[in-house]
Short mmCIF file of C-alpha atoms in Angstrom, two decimals:
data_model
loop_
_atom_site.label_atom_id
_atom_site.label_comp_id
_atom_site.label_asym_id
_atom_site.label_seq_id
_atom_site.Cartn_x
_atom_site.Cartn_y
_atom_site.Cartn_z
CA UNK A 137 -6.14 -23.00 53.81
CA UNK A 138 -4.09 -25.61 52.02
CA UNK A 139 -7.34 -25.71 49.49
CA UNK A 140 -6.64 -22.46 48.39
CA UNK A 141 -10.06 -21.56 49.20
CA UNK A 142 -9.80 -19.91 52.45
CA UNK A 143 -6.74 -17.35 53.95
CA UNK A 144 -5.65 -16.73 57.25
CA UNK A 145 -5.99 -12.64 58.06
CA UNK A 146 -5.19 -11.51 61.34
CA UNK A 147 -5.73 -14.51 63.23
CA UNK A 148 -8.84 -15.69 61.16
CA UNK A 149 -10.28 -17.71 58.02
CA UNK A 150 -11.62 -16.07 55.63
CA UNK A 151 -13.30 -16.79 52.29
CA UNK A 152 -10.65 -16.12 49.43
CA UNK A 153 -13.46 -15.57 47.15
CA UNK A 154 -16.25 -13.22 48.50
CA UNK A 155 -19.46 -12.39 46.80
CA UNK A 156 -18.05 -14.15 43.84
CA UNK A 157 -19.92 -16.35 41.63
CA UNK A 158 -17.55 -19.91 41.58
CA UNK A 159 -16.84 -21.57 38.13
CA UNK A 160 -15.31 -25.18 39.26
CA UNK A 161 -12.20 -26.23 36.89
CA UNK A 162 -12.29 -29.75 37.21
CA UNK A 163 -9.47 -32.15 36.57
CA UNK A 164 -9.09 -34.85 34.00
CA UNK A 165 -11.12 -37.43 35.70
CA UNK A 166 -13.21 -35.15 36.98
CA UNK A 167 -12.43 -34.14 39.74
CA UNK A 168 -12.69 -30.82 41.41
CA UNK A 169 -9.40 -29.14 41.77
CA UNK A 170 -9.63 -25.44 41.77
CA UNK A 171 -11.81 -22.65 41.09
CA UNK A 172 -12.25 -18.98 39.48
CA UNK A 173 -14.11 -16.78 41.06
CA UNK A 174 -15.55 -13.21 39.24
CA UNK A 175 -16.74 -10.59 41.01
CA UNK A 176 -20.46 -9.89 41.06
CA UNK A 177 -22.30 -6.84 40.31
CA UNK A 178 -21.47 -3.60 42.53
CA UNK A 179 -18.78 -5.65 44.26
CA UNK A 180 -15.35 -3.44 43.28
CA UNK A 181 -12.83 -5.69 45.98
CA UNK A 182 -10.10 -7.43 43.64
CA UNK A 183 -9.69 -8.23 40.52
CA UNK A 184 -12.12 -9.04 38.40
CA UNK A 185 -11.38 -12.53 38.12
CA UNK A 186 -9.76 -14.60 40.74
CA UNK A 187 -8.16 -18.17 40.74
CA UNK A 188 -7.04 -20.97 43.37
CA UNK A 189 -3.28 -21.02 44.10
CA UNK A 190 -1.14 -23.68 43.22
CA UNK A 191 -2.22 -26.61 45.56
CA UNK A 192 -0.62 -30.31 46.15
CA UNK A 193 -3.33 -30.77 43.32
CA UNK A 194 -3.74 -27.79 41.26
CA UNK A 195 -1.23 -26.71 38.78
CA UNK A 196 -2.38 -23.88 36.53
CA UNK A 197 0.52 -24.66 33.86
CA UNK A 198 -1.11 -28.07 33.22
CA UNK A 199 -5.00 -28.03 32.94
CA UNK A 200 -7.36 -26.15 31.53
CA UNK A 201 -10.52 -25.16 31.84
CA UNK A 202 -13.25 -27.12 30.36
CA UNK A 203 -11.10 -30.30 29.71
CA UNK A 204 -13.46 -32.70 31.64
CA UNK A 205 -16.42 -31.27 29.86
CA UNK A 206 -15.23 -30.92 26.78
CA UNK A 207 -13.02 -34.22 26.28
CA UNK A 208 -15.64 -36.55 24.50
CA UNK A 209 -16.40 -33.73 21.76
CA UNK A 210 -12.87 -33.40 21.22
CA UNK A 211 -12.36 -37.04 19.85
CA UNK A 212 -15.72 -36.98 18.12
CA UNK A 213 -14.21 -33.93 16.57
CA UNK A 214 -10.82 -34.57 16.48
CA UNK A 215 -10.50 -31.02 16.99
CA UNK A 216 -9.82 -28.34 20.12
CA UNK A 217 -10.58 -24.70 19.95
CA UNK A 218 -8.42 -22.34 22.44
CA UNK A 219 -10.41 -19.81 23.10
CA UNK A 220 -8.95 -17.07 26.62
CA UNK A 221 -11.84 -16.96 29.22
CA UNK A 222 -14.50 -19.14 31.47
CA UNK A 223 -17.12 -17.38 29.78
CA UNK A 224 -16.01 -17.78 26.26
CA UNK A 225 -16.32 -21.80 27.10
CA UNK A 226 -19.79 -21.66 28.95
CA UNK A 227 -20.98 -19.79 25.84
CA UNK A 228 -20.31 -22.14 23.24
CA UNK A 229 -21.24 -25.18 25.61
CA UNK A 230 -24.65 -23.17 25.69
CA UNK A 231 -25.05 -23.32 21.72
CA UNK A 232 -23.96 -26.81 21.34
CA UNK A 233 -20.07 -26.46 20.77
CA UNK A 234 -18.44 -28.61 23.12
CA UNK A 235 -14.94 -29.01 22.35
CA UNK A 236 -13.80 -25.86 23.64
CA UNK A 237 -10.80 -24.90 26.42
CA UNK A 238 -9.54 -22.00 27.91
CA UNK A 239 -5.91 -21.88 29.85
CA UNK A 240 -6.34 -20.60 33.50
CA UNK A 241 -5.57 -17.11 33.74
CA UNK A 242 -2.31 -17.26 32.69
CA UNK A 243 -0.95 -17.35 29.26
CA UNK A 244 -0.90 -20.88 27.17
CA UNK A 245 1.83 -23.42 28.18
CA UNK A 246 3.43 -25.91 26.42
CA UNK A 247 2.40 -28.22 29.49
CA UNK A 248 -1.75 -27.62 28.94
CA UNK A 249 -0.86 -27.78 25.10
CA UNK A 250 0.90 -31.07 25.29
CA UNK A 251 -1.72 -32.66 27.69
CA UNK A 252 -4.87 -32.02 25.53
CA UNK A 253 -3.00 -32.75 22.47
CA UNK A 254 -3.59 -36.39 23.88
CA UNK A 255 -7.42 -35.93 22.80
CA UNK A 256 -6.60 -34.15 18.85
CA UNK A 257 -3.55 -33.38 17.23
CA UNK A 258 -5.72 -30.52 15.18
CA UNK A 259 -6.41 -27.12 17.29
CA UNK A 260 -8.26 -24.32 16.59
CA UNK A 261 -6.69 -20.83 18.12
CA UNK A 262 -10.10 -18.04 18.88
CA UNK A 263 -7.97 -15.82 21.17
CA UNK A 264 -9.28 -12.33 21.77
CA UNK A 265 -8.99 -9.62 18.84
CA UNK A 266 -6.96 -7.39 20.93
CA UNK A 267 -3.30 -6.89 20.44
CA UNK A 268 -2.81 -8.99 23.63
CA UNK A 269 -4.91 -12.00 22.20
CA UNK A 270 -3.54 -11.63 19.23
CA UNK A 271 0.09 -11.76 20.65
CA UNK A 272 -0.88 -14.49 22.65
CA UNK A 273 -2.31 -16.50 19.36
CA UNK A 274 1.65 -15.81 17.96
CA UNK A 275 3.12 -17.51 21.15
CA UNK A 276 0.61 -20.55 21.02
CA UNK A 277 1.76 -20.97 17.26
CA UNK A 278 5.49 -21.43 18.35
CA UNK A 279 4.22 -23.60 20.89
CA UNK A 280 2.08 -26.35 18.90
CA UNK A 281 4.62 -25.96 16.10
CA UNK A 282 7.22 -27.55 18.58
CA UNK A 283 4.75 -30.23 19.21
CA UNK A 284 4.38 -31.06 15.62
CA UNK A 285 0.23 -29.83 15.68
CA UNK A 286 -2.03 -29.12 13.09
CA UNK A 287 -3.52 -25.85 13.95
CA UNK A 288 -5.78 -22.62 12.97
CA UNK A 289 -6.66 -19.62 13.62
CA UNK A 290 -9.75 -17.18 13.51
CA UNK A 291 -10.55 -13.76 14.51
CA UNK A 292 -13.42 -12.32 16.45
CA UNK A 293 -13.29 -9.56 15.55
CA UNK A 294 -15.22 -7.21 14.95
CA UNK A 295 -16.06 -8.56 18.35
CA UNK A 296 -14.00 -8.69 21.27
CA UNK A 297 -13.62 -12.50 22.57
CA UNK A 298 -16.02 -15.54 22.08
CA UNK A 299 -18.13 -14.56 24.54
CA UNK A 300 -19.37 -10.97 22.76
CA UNK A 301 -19.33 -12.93 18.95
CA UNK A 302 -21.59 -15.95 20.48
CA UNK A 303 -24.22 -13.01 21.99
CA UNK A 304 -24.19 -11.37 18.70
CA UNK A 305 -23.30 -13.56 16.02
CA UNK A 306 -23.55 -17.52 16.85
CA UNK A 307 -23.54 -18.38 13.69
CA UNK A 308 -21.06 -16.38 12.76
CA UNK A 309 -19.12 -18.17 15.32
CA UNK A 310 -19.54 -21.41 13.86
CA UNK A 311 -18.47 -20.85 10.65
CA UNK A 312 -15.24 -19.56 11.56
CA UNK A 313 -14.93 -23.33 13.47
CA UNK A 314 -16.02 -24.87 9.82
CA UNK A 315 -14.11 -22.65 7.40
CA UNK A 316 -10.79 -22.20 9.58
CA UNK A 317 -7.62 -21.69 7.87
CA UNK A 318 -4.03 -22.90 9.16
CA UNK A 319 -2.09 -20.57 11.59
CA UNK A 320 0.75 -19.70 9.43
CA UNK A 321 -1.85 -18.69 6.80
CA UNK A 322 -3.50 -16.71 8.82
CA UNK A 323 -0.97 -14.31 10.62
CA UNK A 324 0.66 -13.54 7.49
CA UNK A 325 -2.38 -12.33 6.00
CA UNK A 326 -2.54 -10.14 8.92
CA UNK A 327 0.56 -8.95 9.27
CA UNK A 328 -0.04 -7.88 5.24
CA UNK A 329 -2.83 -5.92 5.94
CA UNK A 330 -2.72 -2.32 5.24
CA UNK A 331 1.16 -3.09 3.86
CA UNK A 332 1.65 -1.73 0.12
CA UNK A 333 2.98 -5.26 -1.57
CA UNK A 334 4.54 -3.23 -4.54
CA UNK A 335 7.08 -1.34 -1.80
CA UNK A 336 8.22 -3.58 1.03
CA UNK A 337 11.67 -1.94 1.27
#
């Protein structure tokens, strides 16, 4: 129960994650610390996604998903890409890009910010082209910006996350990685789209 992988209901342990198929979120070192858990096929009971509780040696505010896997690419590179989901990562591990995160279900913190910013001080942001993801890429800008990081930003769009533009468009994908343009750059070209620039009153 302490694990966070089994609840006590009515007098009995249960499985917190039934019929789900279990992506491991390993530590730093390693280590197996937590899980998410997504729903399979035909199974409509919770959310769609589910993740560990806070443990003794879990805390969602400072890891991410993917950092194990991912940490050796991001010195080669000397570059991280954000990116929102479990699948977006698994994705671009599957076409060769390795040096890809994604926070844990909860929006990005300073905390998982600060700790990978140990491996680059250059990050890519590929949140998802929603209003949400792109709200989410504003708050991660304030966020490396009090760190003092170099970062970007790209759109998926017209595809919804990672995930969708990796099925459809892989190489598409990787030139946004190649060509990226700085943050600040980017959300002020578009928050100028569809503006008239000769009447701004």
């Amino acid at each position: 129960i302490d694990s966070g992988i089994f609840t006590l209901k009515e007098g009995k342990v249960r499985s917190k994650f039934y019929k789900r198929i279990m992506f491991p979120i390993r530590s730093s070192s390693g280590k197996v610390i937590a899980f998410t858990g997504r729903v399979l096929p035909g199974n409509d009971f919770g959310p769609k996604y589910m993740n560990s509780p806070e443990t003794y040696i879990y805390h969602k505010k400072e890891n991410v998903y993917g950092q194990y896997e991912s940490r050796q690419d991001i010195r080669r590179e000397d570059l991280v890409i954000f990116c929102e989901g479990t699948t977006d990562v698994i994705s671009a591990h599957q076409i060769g890009v390795r040096n890809i995160v994604a926070p844990l279900g909860t929006a990005l913190t300073k905390e998982q910010v600060e700790k990978i910013s140990k491996l680059s001080k250059n990050i890519l942001f590929l949140f998802d082209s929603d209003s949400a993801g792109q709200q989410a890429l504003e708050r991660a800008f304030l966020i490396s910006q009090e760190l003092n990081l170099a970062t970007y930003a790209a759109s998926t769009a017209p595809y919804k996350d990672v995930d969708e533009l990796i099925v459809k468009d892989p190489e598409r994908f990787k030139t946004l990685i190649s060509k990226r343009i700085d943050t600040f750059t980017y959300l002020l070209t578009e928050n100028l789209k569809g503006k008239d620039l000769d009447n701004l009153a």
